[in-house]
mmCIF file of C-alpha atoms in Angstrom:
data_model
loop_
_atom_site.group_PDB
_atom_site.id
_atom_site.type_symbol
_atom_site.label_atom_id
_atom_site.label_comp_id
_atom_site.label_asym_id
_atom_site.label_seq_id
_atom_site.Cartn_x
_atom_site.Cartn_y
_atom_site.Cartn_z
ATOM 1 C CA MET A 1 -29.936 18.419 -50.005
ATOM 2 C CA LEU A 2 -32.758 17.181 -47.798
ATOM 3 C CA ARG A 3 -32.185 13.592 -48.979
ATOM 4 C CA LEU A 4 -28.507 13.838 -48.041
ATOM 5 C CA LEU A 5 -29.334 15.040 -44.523
ATOM 6 C CA PHE A 6 -31.920 12.254 -44.205
ATOM 7 C CA TRP A 7 -29.386 9.546 -45.131
ATOM 8 C CA ILE A 8 -26.752 11.013 -42.805
ATOM 9 C CA ALA A 9 -29.284 10.881 -39.952
ATOM 10 C CA VAL A 10 -30.247 7.288 -40.802
ATOM 11 C CA ILE A 11 -26.609 6.156 -40.924
ATOM 12 C CA ALA A 12 -25.789 7.958 -37.669
ATOM 13 C CA ALA A 13 -28.785 6.321 -35.953
ATOM 14 C CA ALA A 14 -27.779 2.896 -37.264
ATOM 15 C CA VAL A 15 -24.216 3.307 -35.966
ATOM 16 C CA TRP A 16 -25.514 4.492 -32.578
ATOM 17 C CA PHE A 17 -27.885 1.492 -32.250
ATOM 18 C CA TRP A 18 -25.153 -0.917 -33.346
ATOM 19 C CA ARG A 19 -22.733 0.402 -30.705
ATOM 20 C CA LYS A 20 -25.450 0.417 -28.034
ATOM 21 C CA PHE A 21 -26.388 -3.221 -28.594
ATOM 22 C CA LYS A 22 -22.805 -4.357 -29.087
ATOM 23 C CA SER A 23 -21.618 -2.859 -25.790
ATOM 24 C CA PRO A 24 -23.469 -5.185 -23.327
ATOM 25 C CA ALA A 25 -22.025 -8.249 -25.068
ATOM 26 C CA ALA A 26 -18.507 -6.906 -24.605
ATOM 27 C CA LYS A 27 -19.157 -6.193 -20.913
ATOM 28 C CA GLN A 28 -20.472 -9.736 -20.358
ATOM 29 C CA GLN A 29 -17.394 -11.155 -22.047
ATOM 30 C CA ARG A 30 -15.098 -9.172 -19.728
ATOM 31 C CA ALA A 31 -17.083 -10.256 -16.669
ATOM 32 C CA SER A 32 -16.583 -13.932 -17.519
ATOM 33 C CA GLU A 33 -12.777 -13.604 -17.539
ATOM 34 C CA PRO A 34 -11.134 -15.157 -14.478
ATOM 35 C CA ASP A 35 -9.812 -12.828 -11.816
ATOM 36 C CA ALA A 36 -6.080 -12.274 -11.688
ATOM 37 C CA ALA A 37 -4.250 -14.068 -8.901
ATOM 38 C CA LEU A 38 -2.837 -12.010 -6.047
ATOM 39 C CA MET A 39 0.920 -11.699 -6.542
ATOM 40 C CA VAL A 40 3.467 -11.644 -3.713
ATOM 41 C CA ARG A 41 7.211 -11.004 -3.661
ATOM 42 C CA CYS A 42 9.764 -13.491 -2.361
ATOM 43 C CA ALA A 43 11.460 -11.964 0.688
ATOM 44 C CA HIS A 44 14.764 -13.600 -0.286
ATOM 45 C CA CYS A 45 15.208 -13.138 -4.052
ATOM 46 C CA GLY A 46 12.462 -10.666 -4.959
ATOM 47 C CA VAL A 47 10.722 -12.848 -7.549
ATOM 48 C CA HIS A 48 6.978 -12.215 -7.866
ATOM 49 C CA LEU A 49 4.691 -15.257 -7.875
ATOM 50 C CA PRO A 50 1.020 -16.055 -7.230
ATOM 51 C CA GLN A 51 0.171 -16.145 -3.535
ATOM 52 C CA ASP A 52 -1.369 -19.616 -3.803
ATOM 53 C CA ARG A 53 2.028 -21.015 -4.947
ATOM 54 C CA ALA A 54 4.114 -19.099 -2.388
ATOM 55 C CA LEU A 55 5.264 -20.327 1.020
ATOM 56 C CA GLY A 56 4.367 -17.978 3.866
ATOM 57 C CA SER A 57 6.118 -17.332 7.157
ATOM 58 C CA ARG A 58 5.516 -14.401 9.537
ATOM 59 C CA GLN A 59 3.877 -12.091 6.969
ATOM 60 C CA GLU A 60 6.675 -12.828 4.474
ATOM 61 C CA TRP A 61 6.430 -14.900 1.317
ATOM 62 C CA TYR A 62 9.014 -17.162 -0.322
ATOM 63 C CA CYS A 63 9.200 -18.829 -3.727
ATOM 64 C CA THR A 64 10.909 -22.077 -2.618
ATOM 65 C CA GLN A 65 11.535 -24.086 0.517
ATOM 66 C CA ALA A 66 15.262 -23.274 0.317
ATOM 67 C CA HIS A 67 14.565 -19.529 0.382
ATOM 68 C CA LEU A 68 12.155 -20.043 3.271
ATOM 69 C CA GLU A 69 14.917 -21.783 5.245
ATOM 70 C CA GLN A 70 17.485 -19.080 4.362
ATOM 71 C CA GLY A 71 15.147 -16.305 5.454
ATOM 72 C CA PRO A 72 14.805 -12.742 4.206
ATOM 73 C CA LYS A 73 17.634 -11.017 2.443
ATOM 74 C CA SER A 74 17.959 -7.262 2.010
ATOM 75 C CA ILE A 75 18.059 -6.412 -1.674
ATOM 76 C CA GLN A 76 20.045 -3.296 -2.574
ATOM 77 C CA ARG A 77 18.808 -1.791 -5.849
#
């Protein structure tokens, strides 16, 4: 019985050490992922797109030049 308890303790310790040393590698991998781009909504059609690809005018964002020229449109949903 004592041998069984000894092996259970050894296995539990090995699993604990394995998880402890595996965890920092997973955190470093997540940290190296690129940040998500800020998304904005087109004031005319409601399509979401990255802010760096959107056209801005007076605190409003548009997906294309045509929608920018047409201006905002109220969307009833």
